[in-house]
Amino acid sequence: MQRREIIEDLNRWTSGSLHFIDVGTAKEAEDAIEELKNESELGANPDSWLMAMIAEPKIGDFDGAAALRTAARHYTRPFKALLAADPDTPIPDGFRRLIFDAATFDRQFQEMFDTWNPADPWVQVKGEKGTQTGRQIQDILYCSGSRYAWAQTKGQNTTVKIGDELLPTNPTPREIYAKISNFPTSDRKPEGHAYDLVVVGAGPAGLAAALSAGLLGLQTLVIESFVLGGTAATSINQIENYLGFPDGFSGNKLARLTLDQMRNQNISGVDWQPLLTAHSLVADGDRYRIVFDPDSGKSVSAGIVILACGQRPGVLQIEGEVGKPFEEQDVHHIALRCHKESERHKDIVIVGGGDSGGQAALMFSEVAGSVTLVSRDPLSKYMHKRLRAKVRAADKANYLQLREKWEALRFLRDPDGKLSKVSIRKIGDPDKREELVASSAYVLVGGKPNTEWLQTSGIRLDPQRQRVLTDVHLPEEDRKLFHQKTKREVATFESSLPGVFAVGDVRAKSFRRVGQAAGQGAAVVASLEEYLRESGDRILRDPQSLAYRIFGPDDEG
């Protein structure tokens, strides 16, 4: 494999959560490390952020092993490996052999990721990987690009040590993510602070809105129910339609670049609350409160709200479980590259005929004992043409089995409670049924707008698709009532509630395109500024906010 191909594969495997440096000589490597020492968020000690050094044994006059030995005298902790052309290539003591070819790449990288001696942040996990909690923790570590070591143990308890801090037994994914993330920090306590703006959702739309609001001087809180990057960070598909990125990129990389951009712009007014789910939105005078826990009353206060909460994973209408998500440890709604090795030799059923289902089927077919892709609709309805051709070719070659125009009915379990089969039925022929052997299932059936939590808020939703109606898309009667109440027209991206805006996939009449979502997230700030000129004296409460000093109450008044 060529060097560029290897780096592209590494980026895909890590979803862009790690940074790989492509250099051609030992001198270039030394210069790159010296340059990175000047990055303030990394620090001057490469042992705290340099994870691995990889070289080919010999290229012309370049001796890769000698170069790594020289570097190892200065940097002792990074993992050291040599790329070998074949398994018989002699490898000197102290180095790991890596053979990156199409058949072994994922296993090689998984082993490398599991066995290097990562530097700070040093995350050590003891627990069982195969449990639902174990998988969630792996996903968090993977999506955040954390360097970790996992000691496999039996039992229900999981312990996590980050640096020198041992977390309480069985920490939640949110507690772990809060510790390992490199978010800008502040002294503000979210529940006790009167934020100028709260952004619900940290996908492309929410990230763009937070960046633009920070530049405007708004004290902003960003809430995200999973990790930064939103749905884009948990998608197996690369983002390939974004301007200026010809090779595509991941949601993780977009989130990381956004944080870097905020640091470079010295934006300090944005706080982050990942893995926190909004429960309801209620009016609080001229402001709003977003409630997280109705029992305890935990909430945050916002002068303005931007809804960028996108979509939530689609769920199946399973017999006996109608309307109820089927969430158990062997039925998953996310398929990532890091899951591939855990499915080796297993029987996999994938439900969903879109791009995510097709990509997952092809990925798992390289290692699984069997893969069956079940789609209610013809693949031509939702799957990209090139991907569709690959899936059909794999079906023809018996690398996977395609069940087109079939639907999943039930997940069947053995006496130990483990998934054993998936019952499916032919669309249009209810008597034609099959039971597919399955040890894991992936339900990748698109998603629905994440608006259930807004049902009691008074926000007008599209009655068919349940997305937030805004500006000219609101019914005429709603716009008239809005004008009577506020004495102004509804602003661009504004919902039926004054000061509540919607951008991205959750907004009616939007298309599922990352470029459009990010554009709306940036553009909405113009409407925010207009709203602040009219209402800033009533809704802004924090005198330390730059926006308060510009748009807040007039002290002379």
XYZ file of C-alpha atoms in Angstrom:
557
model
C 0.000 0.000 0.000
C 1.172 3.533 -0.694
C 1.785 5.918 2.192
C -1.197 8.111 1.293
C -3.509 5.094 1.093
C -2.380 3.958 4.532
C -3.093 7.383 6.025
C -6.509 7.504 4.337
C -7.331 4.113 5.864
C -6.092 5.246 9.276
C -8.291 8.340 9.081
C -11.312 6.265 8.115
C -10.668 3.743 10.891
C -10.460 6.462 13.534
C -13.238 8.588 11.991
C -10.828 11.518 11.970
C -10.533 11.539 15.758
C -6.733 11.228 15.590
C -4.223 13.251 13.581
C -1.741 11.417 11.341
C 1.429 13.104 10.062
C 2.802 12.039 6.685
C 6.574 12.501 6.463
C 9.183 11.035 4.142
C 12.415 11.203 6.158
C 13.625 11.151 9.739
C 14.463 14.868 9.451
C 10.900 15.669 8.327
C 9.577 13.718 11.310
C 11.813 15.612 13.738
C 10.797 18.954 12.200
C 7.090 18.038 12.392
C 7.388 17.120 16.090
C 9.282 20.342 16.852
C 6.578 22.377 15.091
C 3.807 20.626 17.014
C 5.493 21.516 20.310
C 4.332 25.086 19.673
C 0.670 24.057 19.682
C -0.572 25.339 23.031
C -3.211 22.636 23.504
C -0.616 19.874 22.966
C 2.200 21.151 25.135
C 5.962 21.017 24.755
C 6.390 17.354 25.768
C 5.686 14.991 22.836
C 5.514 12.044 25.238
C 2.148 13.465 26.341
C 0.582 13.442 22.862
C 2.752 11.449 20.428
C 1.060 8.063 20.266
C 2.893 6.034 17.643
C 5.819 6.185 15.233
C 5.570 3.998 12.130
C 8.134 3.601 9.348
C 9.106 1.212 6.580
C 12.246 -0.818 7.380
C 14.216 0.414 4.370
C 13.541 2.829 1.511
C 16.664 3.464 -0.547
C 19.207 4.968 1.831
C 16.596 5.619 4.501
C 16.809 3.162 7.415
C 13.430 3.295 9.139
C 14.488 1.174 12.116
C 17.518 3.379 12.783
C 15.396 6.531 12.509
C 12.885 5.208 15.044
C 15.679 4.148 17.405
C 17.057 7.688 17.278
C 13.624 9.151 17.974
C 13.042 6.667 20.791
C 15.991 8.115 22.697
C 14.031 11.385 22.953
C 10.451 10.052 23.054
C 10.151 6.904 25.133
C 6.416 6.288 25.374
C 5.072 6.157 21.778
C 4.382 2.809 20.160
C 7.047 1.911 17.547
C 6.241 -0.229 14.518
C 7.710 -1.138 11.138
C 5.620 -1.737 8.046
C 6.538 -5.156 6.699
C 5.964 -6.251 3.119
C 5.251 -9.813 4.210
C 5.088 -11.869 7.406
C 8.647 -13.189 6.900
C 10.345 -9.771 6.862
C 12.800 -9.712 9.828
C 11.845 -7.111 12.449
C 14.433 -5.907 15.020
C 13.743 -6.313 18.728
C 11.697 -3.519 20.269
C 9.466 -2.983 17.226
C 6.011 -4.221 16.296
C 5.390 -5.760 12.874
C 2.512 -4.203 10.888
C 1.345 -5.642 7.574
C -1.216 -3.236 6.181
C -2.993 -4.896 3.300
C -6.675 -4.953 2.417
C -7.260 -8.295 4.128
C -5.527 -7.540 7.431
C -5.674 -3.772 7.850
C -8.494 -3.561 10.382
C -7.117 -6.350 12.569
C -3.606 -4.891 12.427
C -4.784 -1.446 13.390
C -7.087 -2.785 16.109
C -4.145 -4.675 17.605
C -1.930 -1.610 17.347
C -4.581 0.559 18.965
C -5.014 -1.960 21.775
C -1.331 -2.591 22.468
C 0.535 0.681 22.193
C 1.505 2.405 25.426
C -0.550 5.590 25.110
C 0.575 8.785 26.759
C -1.599 11.360 28.537
C -4.557 11.479 28.613
C -3.877 7.992 29.938
C -7.167 6.081 30.080
C -7.136 2.647 31.701
C -10.288 0.559 31.667
C -10.935 -2.697 33.506
C -14.129 -4.473 32.642
C -15.935 -6.671 30.176
C -15.862 -5.389 26.607
C -18.799 -7.462 25.403
C -21.467 -5.846 27.584
C -23.692 -2.979 26.495
C -21.858 -0.640 28.880
C -18.490 -1.857 27.636
C -19.445 -1.145 24.061
C -20.727 2.327 24.953
C -17.432 3.150 26.660
C -15.474 1.859 23.643
C -17.585 4.032 21.342
C -16.945 7.102 23.494
C -13.200 6.466 23.571
C -13.169 5.785 19.841
C -15.250 8.827 18.872
C -13.086 11.105 21.021
C -9.789 9.679 19.746
C -8.616 8.834 23.264
C -5.540 6.768 23.939
C -6.599 3.914 26.151
C -5.681 0.471 27.422
C -8.399 -2.060 28.224
C -7.867 -4.942 30.645
C -10.549 -7.525 29.944
C -12.150 -8.816 33.157
C -15.289 -10.748 34.008
C -18.101 -9.379 36.109
C -20.526 -6.487 36.091
C -18.200 -3.776 37.408
C -16.152 -1.455 35.216
C -13.393 0.769 36.551
C -11.840 3.664 34.650
C -8.661 5.533 35.538
C -7.858 8.744 33.680
C -4.404 10.051 34.404
C -3.976 9.637 38.140
C -7.702 9.921 38.849
C -9.699 6.782 39.515
C -13.361 7.407 38.689
C -16.123 5.897 40.835
C -16.938 2.294 39.918
C -19.173 1.946 36.838
C -18.890 5.536 35.602
C -21.418 6.689 33.020
C -20.263 7.422 29.458
C -20.998 11.101 30.113
C -18.689 11.143 33.152
C -15.918 9.545 31.089
C -16.395 11.841 28.099
C -16.369 14.926 30.316
C -12.984 13.857 31.700
C -11.275 12.925 28.445
C -12.555 15.726 26.229
C -10.406 18.694 25.449
C -13.173 21.295 25.687
C -12.403 24.901 26.556
C -13.268 25.304 30.229
C -14.880 28.146 32.175
C -15.974 28.947 35.714
C -19.625 29.144 34.717
C -21.971 26.604 36.319
C -24.516 25.709 33.622
C -27.515 25.284 35.914
C -26.901 28.567 37.692
C -25.996 30.705 34.707
C -28.341 32.866 32.632
C -26.968 32.094 29.166
C -27.516 34.460 26.284
C -27.956 31.465 23.983
C -28.409 27.710 24.307
C -27.760 25.561 21.223
C -29.415 22.145 21.369
C -27.355 19.804 19.212
C -23.663 19.719 18.273
C -23.828 18.367 14.759
C -22.649 20.491 11.808
C -25.505 22.995 12.230
C -25.025 23.373 15.989
C -21.235 23.642 15.729
C -21.499 26.358 13.081
C -24.069 28.238 15.181
C -21.883 28.009 18.307
C -18.831 29.292 16.436
C -20.730 32.222 14.910
C -22.462 33.061 18.197
C -19.107 33.001 20.001
C -17.705 35.463 17.482
C -20.743 37.683 18.105
C -19.960 37.685 21.842
C -22.900 35.619 23.069
C -22.396 33.566 26.236
C -23.408 30.216 24.767
C -24.108 26.716 26.053
C -24.064 23.780 23.613
C -26.010 20.651 24.578
C -25.511 17.358 22.745
C -27.135 14.022 23.545
C -24.045 12.089 22.406
C -20.613 13.363 21.348
C -19.613 16.449 19.389
C -20.317 15.970 15.709
C -23.824 14.637 16.348
C -25.164 11.981 14.000
C -22.300 12.698 11.590
C -19.824 11.478 14.230
C -21.559 8.102 14.542
C -22.133 7.491 10.836
C -20.118 4.872 8.996
C -20.331 7.100 5.916
C -17.724 9.739 5.176
C -18.978 13.282 4.506
C -18.195 13.579 0.805
C -20.300 16.519 -0.366
C -18.720 19.333 1.675
C -17.000 22.166 -0.168
C -13.194 22.094 0.008
C -12.701 18.499 1.237
C -12.140 16.404 -1.915
C -11.230 13.261 0.041
C -14.177 13.586 2.427
C -14.012 13.698 6.207
C -15.864 12.509 9.290
C -18.123 14.215 11.791
C -15.409 13.726 14.417
C -12.914 15.642 12.316
C -15.418 18.443 11.737
C -15.967 18.759 15.504
C -12.247 18.735 16.234
C -11.535 21.381 13.599
C -14.339 23.559 14.987
C -12.838 23.426 18.505
C -9.417 24.266 17.027
C -10.972 27.205 15.197
C -12.561 28.502 18.397
C -9.222 28.318 20.190
C -7.471 30.115 17.350
C -10.153 32.836 17.473
C -9.805 33.105 21.282
C -13.507 32.415 21.762
C -14.048 31.831 25.482
C -17.798 32.288 25.835
C -18.919 28.823 24.693
C -19.573 26.014 27.202
C -20.158 22.364 26.295
C -22.478 19.770 27.808
C -22.192 16.520 25.795
C -24.183 13.363 26.519
C -26.995 15.430 27.993
C -30.512 15.029 26.640
C -33.087 17.818 26.613
C -36.469 16.742 28.017
C -38.645 19.810 27.437
C -38.625 23.502 26.517
C -40.716 25.883 28.630
C -41.234 29.649 28.631
C -39.723 31.585 31.531
C -40.983 35.141 31.168
C -39.221 36.585 28.115
C -36.625 33.821 28.350
C -36.751 30.012 28.150
C -35.738 27.050 30.268
C -34.531 23.738 28.846
C -35.361 20.959 31.306
C -33.198 17.828 31.526
C -34.714 15.980 34.450
C -38.383 16.729 35.223
C -38.192 14.886 38.545
C -35.333 16.956 39.955
C -36.131 20.072 37.951
C -32.595 20.329 36.528
C -32.585 22.873 33.736
C -30.657 25.699 32.100
C -31.798 29.228 31.296
C -31.574 30.766 27.815
C -32.388 34.153 26.361
C -32.347 32.629 22.880
C -32.572 28.977 21.796
C -31.251 27.428 18.600
C -32.684 24.013 17.829
C -30.033 22.042 15.932
C -30.998 18.677 17.368
C -31.159 16.869 14.028
C -32.468 13.340 13.901
C -32.532 10.376 16.267
C -31.925 6.793 15.054
C -34.910 5.091 13.511
C -36.400 2.146 15.390
C -38.350 -0.857 14.176
C -41.983 -1.637 14.853
C -41.190 -5.069 16.306
C -43.967 -7.563 17.015
C -44.725 -7.442 20.728
C -42.667 -4.259 21.041
C -44.800 -1.864 18.987
C -43.551 1.708 19.249
C -40.820 0.684 21.665
C -37.111 0.877 20.767
C -35.380 -2.497 20.952
C -32.147 -1.521 22.736
C -30.077 -4.426 23.999
C -26.420 -5.321 23.958
C -26.492 -7.338 20.720
C -28.896 -5.114 18.751
C -27.184 -1.879 17.735
C -28.123 1.394 16.030
C -24.562 2.488 15.253
C -21.958 0.714 13.095
C -18.401 2.055 13.307
C -15.100 0.833 11.927
C -13.970 -0.079 15.440
C -16.836 -2.604 15.662
C -15.522 -4.671 12.770
C -13.078 -6.871 14.636
C -15.566 -7.637 17.409
C -17.850 -9.239 14.796
C -15.211 -11.572 13.327
C -16.691 -15.025 12.481
C -20.122 -14.010 13.794
C -23.489 -14.112 12.015
C -24.657 -10.555 11.355
C -28.061 -9.269 10.261
C -28.268 -5.667 9.078
C -31.679 -4.055 8.765
C -31.780 -1.031 6.475
C -31.374 -0.429 2.747
C -29.729 2.998 2.795
C -26.078 3.989 2.498
C -25.318 3.164 6.149
C -26.756 -0.337 5.801
C -24.836 -0.956 2.581
C -21.516 0.295 3.978
C -21.935 -1.764 7.138
C -22.806 -4.901 5.156
C -19.690 -4.575 3.002
C -17.469 -3.835 6.027
C -18.679 -6.765 8.126
C -18.654 -9.150 5.153
C -14.831 -9.005 5.219
C -14.650 -10.678 8.644
C -18.037 -12.094 9.684
C -19.137 -15.696 9.309
C -22.243 -14.487 7.477
C -23.901 -11.148 6.707
C -27.496 -10.673 5.617
C -28.799 -7.260 4.546
C -32.575 -6.881 4.976
C -34.296 -3.977 3.199
C -38.019 -3.175 3.079
C -37.568 -1.161 -0.114
C -35.609 -1.708 -3.322
C -32.005 -0.602 -2.794
C -32.498 1.922 -5.597
C -34.826 3.955 -3.366
C -32.269 5.076 -0.771
C -28.819 3.673 -1.607
C -26.230 5.499 -3.736
C -25.751 3.981 -7.200
C -22.049 3.080 -6.779
C -22.617 1.565 -3.340
C -25.659 -0.322 -4.625
C -23.531 -1.910 -7.347
C -20.940 -3.043 -4.786
C -23.619 -4.590 -2.552
C -25.190 -6.461 -5.466
C -21.775 -7.713 -6.593
C -21.023 -8.936 -3.056
C -24.395 -10.706 -2.983
C -23.691 -12.373 -6.316
C -20.280 -13.534 -5.070
C -21.872 -14.867 -1.840
C -19.875 -12.509 0.392
C -23.235 -11.414 1.806
C -26.893 -12.290 1.384
C -29.338 -9.632 0.196
C -32.992 -9.779 1.215
C -34.599 -6.992 -0.797
C -38.281 -6.190 -0.103
C -38.215 -8.054 3.205
C -38.920 -6.702 6.694
C -37.700 -7.665 10.158
C -40.425 -8.968 12.470
C -38.817 -10.162 15.687
C -35.483 -10.648 17.417
C -35.388 -14.131 18.917
C -33.231 -15.070 21.906
C -31.774 -18.268 23.295
C -32.338 -19.434 26.918
C -29.365 -17.333 28.050
C -30.975 -14.189 26.653
C -28.543 -13.811 23.746
C -29.706 -12.973 20.251
C -30.010 -16.157 18.192
C -32.237 -15.388 15.192
C -34.026 -12.597 13.370
C -37.465 -13.371 11.965
C -38.173 -11.693 8.604
C -41.141 -11.571 6.228
C -41.484 -10.910 2.503
C -43.239 -7.627 1.720
C -46.526 -8.363 -0.056
C -46.445 -12.053 0.866
C -47.156 -12.370 4.623
C -46.946 -16.170 4.545
C -43.365 -16.133 3.258
C -41.109 -15.957 6.316
C -37.574 -16.890 7.290
C -35.541 -17.074 10.466
C -31.991 -15.821 9.984
C -29.252 -17.053 12.318
C -27.802 -13.985 14.067
C -25.433 -13.280 16.925
C -25.541 -9.510 16.280
C -28.001 -7.205 14.535
C -27.561 -3.646 13.308
C -30.707 -1.571 12.818
C -29.728 1.219 10.415
C -33.089 2.483 9.208
C -32.458 6.203 8.925
C -33.959 8.454 11.530
C -36.760 10.738 12.618
C -36.605 14.417 13.607
C -35.608 14.747 17.238
C -38.677 16.756 18.185
C -40.612 14.537 20.608
C -39.276 16.624 23.498
C -40.831 19.745 21.910
C -44.412 18.423 21.824
C -45.523 20.476 24.855
C -43.511 23.601 24.019
C -46.037 25.255 21.722
C -43.689 25.138 18.741
C -45.468 24.507 15.460
C -44.249 21.297 13.782
C -44.810 19.956 10.310
C -47.802 17.624 10.908
C -46.460 14.964 8.522
C -42.720 14.822 9.208
C -42.685 16.457 12.676
C -39.941 18.925 11.813
C -39.888 22.511 13.103
C -41.706 25.010 10.902
C -39.963 28.378 10.593
C -40.346 31.810 8.945
C -42.274 31.668 5.618
C -43.024 27.962 6.107
C -45.265 28.690 9.094
C -49.007 28.681 8.341
C -50.374 32.158 7.655
C -52.512 32.077 10.812
C -49.415 31.408 12.954
C -47.558 34.283 11.339
C -50.478 36.605 12.041
C -50.581 35.568 15.701
C -46.803 36.023 15.911
C -47.128 39.567 14.524
C -49.924 40.439 16.930
C -47.821 39.286 19.868
C -44.457 40.776 18.879
C -45.379 43.637 16.483
C -42.877 42.258 13.948
C -42.534 39.607 11.276
C -41.089 36.171 11.948
C -37.325 36.284 11.321
C -35.478 33.864 9.047
C -35.048 30.486 10.825
C -37.349 31.636 13.673
C -40.042 29.259 14.892
C -43.542 30.091 16.108
C -41.957 30.962 19.482
C -40.127 34.329 19.519
C -36.409 33.853 20.067
C -36.433 30.117 19.289
C -34.750 29.278 15.985
C -34.250 26.005 14.093
C -31.457 24.989 11.712
C -30.276 21.813 10.005
C -32.137 18.520 9.694
C -34.676 19.369 12.413
C -35.961 22.345 10.377
C -38.799 21.815 7.906
C -37.876 22.133 4.211
C -34.207 21.369 4.904
C -32.314 18.698 3.006
C -29.985 16.212 4.679
C -26.755 17.823 3.532
C -23.905 18.737 5.862
C -23.047 21.825 3.814
C -26.586 23.165 4.104
C -26.756 22.426 7.836
C -23.464 24.221 8.512
C -24.567 27.118 6.311
C -27.825 27.502 8.221
C -25.953 27.340 11.523
C -23.772 30.246 10.427
C -26.581 32.212 8.771
C -28.971 32.058 11.741
C -26.709 34.404 13.706
C -27.831 37.299 11.492
C -31.397 36.697 12.729
C -30.102 36.443 16.312
C -28.435 39.824 15.978
C -31.676 41.329 14.670
C -33.578 39.788 17.592
C -31.038 41.126 20.097
C -31.431 44.686 18.804
C -35.150 44.444 19.456
C -35.233 42.326 22.649
C -31.717 42.319 24.117
C -32.662 44.660 26.955
C -35.319 42.168 28.108
C -33.641 38.794 27.553
C -29.940 39.356 28.364
C -29.002 38.942 32.042
C -25.209 38.465 32.257
C -23.298 41.779 32.585
C -20.038 39.910 31.816
C -21.287 39.028 28.360
C -20.060 41.110 25.420
C -23.539 40.803 23.913
C -25.030 42.244 27.125
C -22.773 45.288 26.869
C -23.810 45.832 23.260
C -27.482 44.825 23.251
C -28.442 44.762 26.946
C -30.230 47.332 29.104
C -29.078 50.934 28.827
C -27.544 51.798 32.215
C -28.588 55.427 31.803
C -32.186 54.304 31.440
